[in-house]
mmCIF file of C-alpha atoms and ligand atoms in Angstrom:
data_model
loop_
_atom_site.group_PDB
_atom_site.id
_atom_site.type_symbol
_atom_site.label_atom_id
_atom_site.label_comp_id
_atom_site.label_asym_id
_atom_site.label_seq_id
_atom_site.Cartn_x
_atom_site.Cartn_y
_atom_site.Cartn_z
ATOM 1 C CA MET A 1270 225.182 187.513 144.911
ATOM 2 C CA LEU A 1271 226.398 190.598 143.119
ATOM 3 C CA THR A 1272 227.108 189.955 139.483
ATOM 4 C CA THR A 1273 227.764 193.587 138.588
ATOM 5 C CA PRO A 1274 230.233 195.908 140.301
ATOM 6 C CA ASP A 1275 229.087 198.272 143.048
ATOM 7 C CA PRO A 1276 227.982 201.432 141.198
ATOM 8 C CA GLU A 1277 229.838 203.676 143.670
ATOM 9 C CA THR A 1278 233.161 201.914 144.032
ATOM 10 C CA HIS A 1279 233.167 199.841 140.824
ATOM 11 C CA VAL A 1280 234.274 196.865 142.910
ATOM 12 C CA TYR A 1281 232.601 193.440 142.759
ATOM 13 C CA ALA A 1282 231.434 191.936 146.070
ATOM 14 C CA LYS A 1283 233.494 188.813 145.463
ATOM 15 C CA PRO A 1284 235.847 187.538 142.796
ATOM 16 C CA PRO A 1285 234.018 186.932 139.499
ATOM 17 C CA ALA A 1286 233.554 183.241 138.545
ATOM 18 C CA HIS A 1287 236.618 183.130 136.302
ATOM 19 C CA ALA A 1288 238.931 184.676 138.919
ATOM 20 C CA ASN A 1289 241.065 183.005 141.585
ATOM 21 C CA ALA A 1290 240.416 183.484 145.316
ATOM 22 C CA ASP A 1291 242.974 186.309 145.376
ATOM 23 C CA TRP A 1292 241.091 187.983 142.485
ATOM 24 C CA THR A 1293 243.814 187.341 139.937
ATOM 25 C CA ILE A 1294 243.017 186.026 136.484
ATOM 26 C CA ASP A 1295 245.071 184.752 133.583
ATOM 27 C CA GLN A 1296 246.213 187.656 131.419
ATOM 28 C CA ASP A 1297 245.271 185.513 128.391
ATOM 29 C CA TRP A 1298 247.738 187.456 126.255
ATOM 30 C CA ARG A 1299 246.861 185.488 123.117
ATOM 31 C CA SER A 1300 243.299 186.751 123.152
ATOM 32 C CA TYR A 1301 244.170 190.409 122.460
ATOM 33 C CA SER A 1302 243.015 191.508 119.009
ATOM 34 C CA ASP A 1303 245.185 193.371 116.508
ATOM 35 C CA GLU A 1304 243.170 196.478 117.211
ATOM 36 C CA GLU A 1305 243.909 196.189 120.931
ATOM 37 C CA HIS A 1306 247.647 195.861 120.277
ATOM 38 C CA ASP A 1307 247.377 198.881 117.958
ATOM 39 C CA THR A 1308 245.712 200.883 120.724
ATOM 40 C CA TRP A 1309 248.660 200.128 123.007
ATOM 41 C CA ASP A 1310 251.153 201.103 120.283
ATOM 42 C CA MET A 1311 249.332 204.354 119.616
ATOM 43 C CA LEU A 1312 249.202 205.298 123.291
ATOM 44 C CA PHE A 1313 252.809 204.211 123.793
ATOM 45 C CA ALA A 1314 254.065 206.317 120.872
ATOM 46 C CA ARG A 1315 252.114 209.372 121.991
ATOM 47 C CA GLN A 1316 253.382 209.210 125.590
ATOM 48 C CA SER A 1317 256.961 208.095 125.086
ATOM 49 C CA LYS A 1318 257.560 210.922 122.609
ATOM 50 C CA MET A 1319 256.941 213.605 125.171
ATOM 51 C CA LEU A 1320 258.487 211.994 128.234
ATOM 52 C CA PRO A 1321 262.201 212.736 127.722
ATOM 53 C CA GLY A 1322 262.848 215.912 129.696
ATOM 54 C CA ARG A 1323 259.566 215.454 131.571
ATOM 55 C CA ALA A 1324 259.532 212.031 133.197
ATOM 56 C CA SER A 1325 261.825 211.223 136.091
ATOM 57 C CA GLU A 1326 265.073 209.450 135.487
ATOM 58 C CA ALA A 1327 263.800 206.370 137.363
ATOM 59 C CA PHE A 1328 260.730 206.139 135.135
ATOM 60 C CA LEU A 1329 262.681 206.454 131.875
ATOM 61 C CA LYS A 1330 265.219 203.921 133.062
ATOM 62 C CA GLY A 1331 262.379 201.535 133.960
ATOM 63 C CA LEU A 1332 260.823 201.836 130.492
ATOM 64 C CA ASP A 1333 264.170 200.908 129.050
ATOM 65 C CA ILE A 1334 265.020 198.033 131.411
ATOM 66 C CA LEU A 1335 261.597 196.487 130.934
ATOM 67 C CA GLN A 1336 261.784 196.794 127.147
ATOM 68 C CA LEU A 1337 258.346 198.318 127.056
ATOM 69 C CA SER A 1338 258.985 199.866 123.642
ATOM 70 C CA LYS A 1339 258.520 196.471 122.008
ATOM 71 C CA PRO A 1340 255.353 196.637 119.886
ATOM 72 C CA GLY A 1341 252.057 195.391 121.264
ATOM 73 C CA ILE A 1342 250.538 194.864 124.696
ATOM 74 C CA PRO A 1343 253.223 193.408 126.985
ATOM 75 C CA ASP A 1344 253.009 189.733 127.869
ATOM 76 C CA PHE A 1345 253.164 189.567 131.686
ATOM 77 C CA ASP A 1346 255.175 186.330 131.642
ATOM 78 C CA GLU A 1347 257.970 188.055 129.715
ATOM 79 C CA LEU A 1348 257.695 191.305 131.636
ATOM 80 C CA ASN A 1349 257.846 189.494 134.968
ATOM 81 C CA GLN A 1350 261.096 187.757 134.161
ATOM 82 C CA ILE A 1351 262.817 191.126 133.884
ATOM 83 C CA LEU A 1352 260.915 192.822 136.705
ATOM 84 C CA MET A 1353 261.502 189.929 139.126
ATOM 85 C CA ASP A 1354 265.222 190.094 138.480
ATOM 86 C CA ALA A 1355 265.287 193.850 138.975
ATOM 87 C CA THR A 1356 263.304 194.244 142.206
ATOM 88 C CA GLY A 1357 261.402 191.041 143.045
ATOM 89 C CA TRP A 1358 258.099 192.531 141.843
ATOM 90 C CA GLN A 1359 255.632 190.916 139.459
ATOM 91 C CA VAL A 1360 252.546 192.071 137.613
ATOM 92 C CA VAL A 1361 249.347 190.032 137.995
ATOM 93 C CA ALA A 1362 246.140 190.465 136.013
ATOM 94 C CA VAL A 1363 242.814 191.319 137.674
ATOM 95 C CA PRO A 1364 239.383 191.918 136.111
ATOM 96 C CA GLY A 1365 239.121 195.513 137.384
ATOM 97 C CA LEU A 1366 239.214 197.265 140.725
ATOM 98 C CA VAL A 1367 239.708 194.873 143.632
ATOM 99 C CA PRO A 1368 238.761 195.412 147.307
ATOM 100 C CA ASP A 1369 241.187 197.491 149.375
ATOM 101 C CA ASP A 1370 242.428 194.615 151.563
ATOM 102 C CA VAL A 1371 243.103 192.462 148.500
ATOM 103 C CA PHE A 1372 244.931 195.333 146.800
ATOM 104 C CA PHE A 1373 247.142 195.995 149.823
ATOM 105 C CA ASP A 1374 247.908 192.322 150.354
ATOM 106 C CA HIS A 1375 249.146 192.025 146.767
ATOM 107 C CA LEU A 1376 251.332 195.119 147.119
ATOM 108 C CA ALA A 1377 252.780 193.953 150.439
ATOM 109 C CA ASN A 1378 253.830 190.776 148.619
ATOM 110 C CA ARG A 1379 255.324 192.645 145.672
ATOM 111 C CA ARG A 1380 252.526 191.846 143.258
ATOM 112 C CA PHE A 1381 251.194 194.785 141.300
ATOM 113 C CA VAL A 1382 247.624 194.232 140.101
ATOM 114 C CA SER A 1383 246.834 195.335 136.572
ATOM 115 C CA GLY A 1384 243.624 195.389 134.600
ATOM 116 C CA ASN A 1385 244.050 193.022 131.638
ATOM 117 C CA PHE A 1386 241.761 195.006 129.329
ATOM 118 C CA ILE A 1387 242.686 198.017 127.218
ATOM 119 C CA ARG A 1388 240.581 201.116 126.573
ATOM 120 C CA LYS A 1389 238.711 201.426 123.293
ATOM 121 C CA MET A 1390 240.098 203.649 120.546
ATOM 122 C CA SER A 1391 237.026 205.855 121.149
ATOM 123 C CA GLN A 1392 238.036 206.589 124.757
ATOM 124 C CA LEU A 1393 241.754 207.230 124.519
ATOM 125 C CA ASP A 1394 241.807 210.078 127.014
ATOM 126 C CA TYR A 1395 239.407 209.321 129.795
ATOM 127 C CA LEU A 1396 238.329 206.175 131.552
ATOM 128 C CA GLN A 1397 236.989 205.469 135.001
ATOM 129 C CA GLU A 1398 238.706 202.168 135.701
ATOM 130 C CA PRO A 1399 242.442 201.648 135.301
ATOM 131 C CA ASP A 1400 243.245 199.665 132.148
ATOM 132 C CA ILE A 1401 246.441 197.884 131.190
ATOM 133 C CA PHE A 1402 247.958 201.006 129.654
ATOM 134 C CA HIS A 1403 247.570 203.020 132.840
ATOM 135 C CA ASP A 1404 248.616 200.123 135.054
ATOM 136 C CA VAL A 1405 251.565 198.828 133.069
ATOM 137 C CA PHE A 1406 252.897 201.892 131.246
ATOM 138 C CA GLY A 1407 252.060 204.217 134.147
ATOM 139 C CA HIS A 1408 253.008 202.163 137.186
ATOM 140 C CA VAL A 1409 255.382 199.385 136.296
ATOM 141 C CA PRO A 1410 258.483 201.332 135.119
ATOM 142 C CA MET A 1411 258.878 202.865 138.600
ATOM 143 C CA LEU A 1412 258.680 199.371 140.111
ATOM 144 C CA ALA A 1413 261.970 198.553 138.392
ATOM 145 C CA ASP A 1414 263.632 201.108 140.695
ATOM 146 C CA PRO A 1415 264.754 199.432 143.958
ATOM 147 C CA ARG A 1416 263.802 202.441 146.077
ATOM 148 C CA PHE A 1417 260.340 202.835 144.598
ATOM 149 C CA ALA A 1418 259.883 199.058 144.749
ATOM 150 C CA ASP A 1419 260.475 199.182 148.522
ATOM 151 C CA TYR A 1420 258.149 202.154 148.860
ATOM 152 C CA MET A 1421 255.244 200.359 147.164
ATOM 153 C CA ALA A 1422 255.650 197.189 149.233
ATOM 154 C CA ALA A 1423 255.736 199.306 152.394
ATOM 155 C CA TYR A 1424 252.609 201.089 151.192
ATOM 156 C CA GLY A 1425 250.854 197.725 150.980
ATOM 157 C CA ARG A 1426 251.836 196.875 154.573
ATOM 158 C CA GLY A 1427 250.788 200.371 155.637
ATOM 159 C CA GLY A 1428 247.447 199.895 153.881
ATOM 160 C CA LEU A 1429 246.692 196.765 155.878
ATOM 161 C CA ARG A 1430 247.518 198.670 159.097
ATOM 162 C CA ALA A 1431 245.424 201.677 158.024
ATOM 163 C CA LEU A 1432 242.411 199.393 157.544
ATOM 164 C CA LYS A 1433 242.796 198.303 161.184
ATOM 165 C CA PHE A 1434 243.207 201.881 162.431
ATOM 166 C CA GLY A 1435 240.345 203.241 160.324
ATOM 167 C CA THR A 1436 242.693 205.668 158.563
ATOM 168 C CA LEU A 1437 242.410 204.457 154.982
ATOM 169 C CA LYS A 1438 241.045 207.821 153.842
ATOM 170 C CA GLN A 1439 244.224 209.530 155.040
ATOM 171 C CA LEU A 1440 246.628 206.898 153.716
ATOM 172 C CA ALA A 1441 244.951 206.786 150.299
ATOM 173 C CA ARG A 1442 245.898 210.459 149.896
ATOM 174 C CA LEU A 1443 249.562 209.515 150.164
ATOM 175 C CA TYR A 1444 249.140 207.056 147.291
ATOM 176 C CA TRP A 1445 247.268 209.650 145.298
ATOM 177 C CA TYR A 1446 249.811 212.441 145.718
ATOM 178 C CA THR A 1447 252.881 210.236 145.204
ATOM 179 C CA VAL A 1448 252.240 207.008 143.264
ATOM 180 C CA GLU A 1449 249.528 208.542 141.058
ATOM 181 C CA PHE A 1450 250.319 212.270 140.827
ATOM 182 C CA GLY A 1451 253.785 212.789 142.256
ATOM 183 C CA LEU A 1452 256.434 215.234 141.022
ATOM 184 C CA ILE A 1453 260.128 214.984 141.831
ATOM 185 C CA GLN A 1454 262.815 217.656 141.923
ATOM 186 C CA GLU A 1455 265.799 216.458 139.900
ATOM 187 C CA PRO A 1456 269.058 218.310 139.263
ATOM 188 C CA GLU A 1457 267.930 219.167 135.710
ATOM 189 C CA GLY A 1458 264.499 220.356 136.826
ATOM 190 C CA LEU A 1459 261.062 219.268 137.937
ATOM 191 C CA ARG A 1460 259.991 215.859 136.643
ATOM 192 C CA ILE A 1461 256.861 213.691 136.734
ATOM 193 C CA TYR A 1462 256.802 210.185 138.203
ATOM 194 C CA GLY A 1463 253.142 209.599 139.175
ATOM 195 C CA ALA A 1464 251.376 207.004 137.038
ATOM 196 C CA GLY A 1465 248.256 209.135 136.602
ATOM 197 C CA ILE A 1466 250.409 211.840 135.027
ATOM 198 C CA VAL A 1467 252.845 209.809 132.931
ATOM 199 C CA SER A 1468 250.009 207.785 131.394
ATOM 200 C CA SER A 1469 247.980 210.908 130.531
ATOM 201 C CA TYR A 1470 248.667 212.947 127.410
ATOM 202 C CA GLY A 1471 247.092 216.131 128.740
ATOM 203 C CA GLU A 1472 248.269 215.943 132.328
ATOM 204 C CA SER A 1473 251.896 215.184 131.504
ATOM 205 C CA LYS A 1474 252.064 218.699 130.045
ATOM 206 C CA PHE A 1475 249.700 220.358 132.496
ATOM 207 C CA ALA A 1476 251.436 219.099 135.645
ATOM 208 C CA LEU A 1477 254.776 220.654 134.671
ATOM 209 C CA ASP A 1478 253.980 223.579 132.385
ATOM 210 C CA ASP A 1479 250.584 225.011 133.223
ATOM 211 C CA GLU A 1480 250.284 228.074 135.445
ATOM 212 C CA SER A 1481 247.074 226.777 137.075
ATOM 213 C CA PRO A 1482 248.079 224.202 139.711
ATOM 214 C CA ASN A 1483 249.976 224.727 142.949
ATOM 215 C CA ARG A 1484 253.246 222.870 143.272
ATOM 216 C CA ILE A 1485 254.074 222.347 146.931
ATOM 217 C CA GLN A 1486 256.972 220.699 148.730
ATOM 218 C CA PHE A 1487 255.948 217.230 149.940
ATOM 219 C CA ASP A 1488 255.142 217.013 153.641
ATOM 220 C CA LEU A 1489 253.664 213.791 155.034
ATOM 221 C CA GLU A 1490 251.153 215.258 157.509
ATOM 222 C CA ARG A 1491 250.048 217.846 155.011
ATOM 223 C CA VAL A 1492 249.446 215.264 152.298
ATOM 224 C CA LEU A 1493 247.547 212.904 154.622
ATOM 225 C CA ARG A 1494 245.158 215.782 155.369
ATOM 226 C CA THR A 1495 244.632 216.941 151.792
ATOM 227 C CA GLU A 1496 241.511 216.130 149.789
ATOM 228 C CA TYR A 1497 241.850 215.252 146.118
ATOM 229 C CA ARG A 1498 239.806 215.215 142.955
ATOM 230 C CA ILE A 1499 239.412 212.167 140.766
ATOM 231 C CA ASP A 1500 237.497 213.761 137.908
ATOM 232 C CA ASP A 1501 239.984 216.137 136.299
ATOM 233 C CA TYR A 1502 243.558 217.438 136.351
ATOM 234 C CA GLN A 1503 244.909 217.989 139.870
ATOM 235 C CA GLN A 1504 244.883 221.450 141.440
ATOM 236 C CA ASN A 1505 247.873 220.608 143.659
ATOM 237 C CA TYR A 1506 250.969 218.587 143.022
ATOM 238 C CA PHE A 1507 253.391 217.641 145.787
ATOM 239 C CA VAL A 1508 257.089 217.583 145.009
ATOM 240 C CA ILE A 1509 259.516 215.146 146.608
ATOM 241 C CA PRO A 1510 263.207 216.099 146.696
ATOM 242 C CA SER A 1511 264.337 212.531 145.880
ATOM 243 C CA LEU A 1512 263.234 208.896 146.110
ATOM 244 C CA ASP A 1513 265.601 208.434 149.059
ATOM 245 C CA GLU A 1514 263.830 211.215 150.895
ATOM 246 C CA LEU A 1515 260.430 209.681 150.073
ATOM 247 C CA LEU A 1516 261.622 206.442 151.669
ATOM 248 C CA ARG A 1517 262.956 208.273 154.700
ATOM 249 C CA VAL A 1518 259.682 210.062 155.475
ATOM 250 C CA THR A 1519 257.442 207.067 154.765
ATOM 251 C CA VAL A 1520 259.023 203.618 154.976
ATOM 252 C CA GLU A 1521 261.175 204.641 157.933
ATOM 253 C CA THR A 1522 258.304 206.390 159.732
ATOM 254 C CA ASP A 1523 255.697 204.853 162.030
ATOM 255 C CA PHE A 1524 252.407 206.341 160.780
ATOM 256 C CA LYS A 1525 250.415 205.577 163.950
ATOM 257 C CA PRO A 1526 251.582 208.679 165.860
ATOM 258 C CA VAL A 1527 250.994 210.739 162.711
ATOM 259 C CA TYR A 1528 247.412 209.455 162.404
ATOM 260 C CA ASP A 1529 246.862 210.155 166.118
ATOM 261 C CA LYS A 1530 248.101 213.692 165.664
ATOM 262 C CA ILE A 1531 246.037 214.588 162.616
ATOM 263 C CA VAL A 1532 242.822 212.781 163.558
ATOM 264 C CA ASN A 1533 241.357 215.914 165.147
ATOM 265 C CA MET A 1534 242.796 218.375 162.657
ATOM 266 C CA PRO A 1535 240.603 219.577 159.783
ATOM 267 C CA ASP A 1536 241.080 218.225 156.291
ATOM 268 C CA ILE A 1537 242.706 220.625 153.839
ATOM 269 C CA ALA A 1538 240.574 221.577 150.845
ATOM 270 C CA ILE A 1539 241.801 220.771 147.367
ATOM 271 C CA ALA A 1540 243.404 224.047 146.319
ATOM 272 C CA GLU A 1541 243.997 225.522 149.770
ATOM 273 C CA ILE A 1542 247.445 226.749 150.750
ATOM 274 C CA VAL A 1543 248.307 226.463 154.440
ATOM 275 C CA GLU A 1544 250.715 228.461 156.572
ATOM 276 C CA SER A 1545 253.320 225.698 156.830
ATOM 277 C CA ASP A 1546 253.472 225.081 153.067
ATOM 278 C CA LEU A 1547 256.674 225.515 151.157
ATOM 279 C CA VAL A 1548 255.084 226.672 147.910
ATOM 280 C CA LEU A 1549 257.239 226.124 144.833
ATOM 281 C CA THR A 1550 254.675 227.473 142.363
ATOM 282 C CA LYS A 1551 251.566 229.320 143.460
ATOM 283 C CA GLY A 1552 248.957 228.345 140.883
ATOM 284 C CA THR A 1553 246.406 230.672 139.325
ATOM 285 C CA GLN A 1554 243.769 227.868 139.364
ATOM 286 C CA LYS A 1555 242.572 229.315 136.077
ATOM 287 C CA TYR A 1556 241.997 225.875 134.592
ATOM 288 C CA ALA A 1557 239.795 224.627 137.457
ATOM 289 C CA MET A 1558 237.869 227.901 137.583
ATOM 290 C CA SER A 1559 237.222 227.897 133.864
ATOM 291 C CA LYS A 1560 235.683 224.444 134.189
ATOM 292 C CA SER A 1561 233.503 224.951 137.250
ATOM 293 C CA GLY A 1562 232.619 228.624 137.337
ATOM 294 C CA ALA A 1563 232.297 228.020 141.072
ATOM 295 C CA ALA A 1564 234.340 229.745 143.731
ATOM 296 C CA THR A 1565 237.713 228.092 144.067
ATOM 297 C CA VAL A 1566 240.276 228.865 146.733
ATOM 298 C CA ILE A 1567 243.232 230.589 145.169
HETATM 299 N N1 HBI B 2177 242.245 197.812 142.466
HETATM 300 N N2 HBI B 2177 242.844 197.034 140.405
HETATM 301 C C1 HBI B 2177 242.961 197.957 141.362
HETATM 302 N N3 HBI B 2177 243.790 199.010 141.185
HETATM 303 C C2 HBI B 2177 243.918 199.976 142.164
HETATM 304 O O1 HBI B 2177 244.687 200.933 141.991
HETATM 305 C C3 HBI B 2177 243.175 199.843 143.344
HETATM 306 C C4 HBI B 2177 242.324 198.732 143.458
HETATM 307 N N4 HBI B 2177 241.592 198.571 144.561
HETATM 308 C C5 HBI B 2177 241.655 199.465 145.655
HETATM 309 C C6 HBI B 2177 242.559 200.602 145.468
HETATM 310 N N5 HBI B 2177 243.246 200.757 144.368
HETATM 311 C C7 HBI B 2177 242.614 201.559 146.633
HETATM 312 O O2 HBI B 2177 242.600 200.812 147.807
HETATM 313 C C8 HBI B 2177 243.850 202.447 146.749
HETATM 314 O O3 HBI B 2177 243.891 203.394 145.739
HETATM 315 C C9 HBI B 2177 243.863 203.150 148.082
HETATM 316 FE FE1 FE B 2178 246.940 203.900 139.094
#
């Protein structure tokens, strides 16, 4: 029996002893220390200060509806009362990363899994596993939007299908380039909505303002073929024109024919631009090149 997570995937082989069969655990809100609540407050203050004018309207509205500006780590029981009323979603605590099928099953049933731990003050900017700040501050505000709420549930159903088709690698890229690192074109300008961006101090500036990354119009086939990096700021961001359009090209689309079409097409490298791209900003890739020194496609 595995008692430590898989070193590659960080996932346990089966639910830890204190977890339920569906991998959920009690949030145990009362056990957070003052220092842990302070860490949340510090991160919350730092992010919420810079988000007006940067984060999408849906995200800012979600923060407000869910009353996330109340001090301290949110209590899921309270949060869920509001979230349930808004979109039928709830947040459930898990000990860390859960297996793909478990993750998708929760999403398909409108349960968003969140780590119940918070990062240490000494690691405010980088951590390998999603903590409660990333999961709740980053992801949950968008789940208060009815359109995004439908998108995420559909993603869960799509994930279960992708496991059967053997196309998880392709589908995971959709999650990456929308739910985690998506940009949206709003009437007032480009905005961030991806949880990986809105919960990151550095990337919430970089994704909108830096000259390095490419910003490319979202296209489903293109995104499903595009590799991504998990270790640093993205070199590409994909821009959706609206949440309605995201629903139209995903929830209302059968992915099977798309998978069949792209299965024999090559993957697209991280910073590569392809012929069919509608490029909104051609990036310099200066940031990525300064870090690696290696040849990078520009
Ligand atoms: N588990 N807790 C948690 N959070 C995730 O975001 C997550 C996961 N398990 C699997 C998983 N994500 C992947 O399947 C998707 O990103 C594709
Ligand atoms: Fe995430």
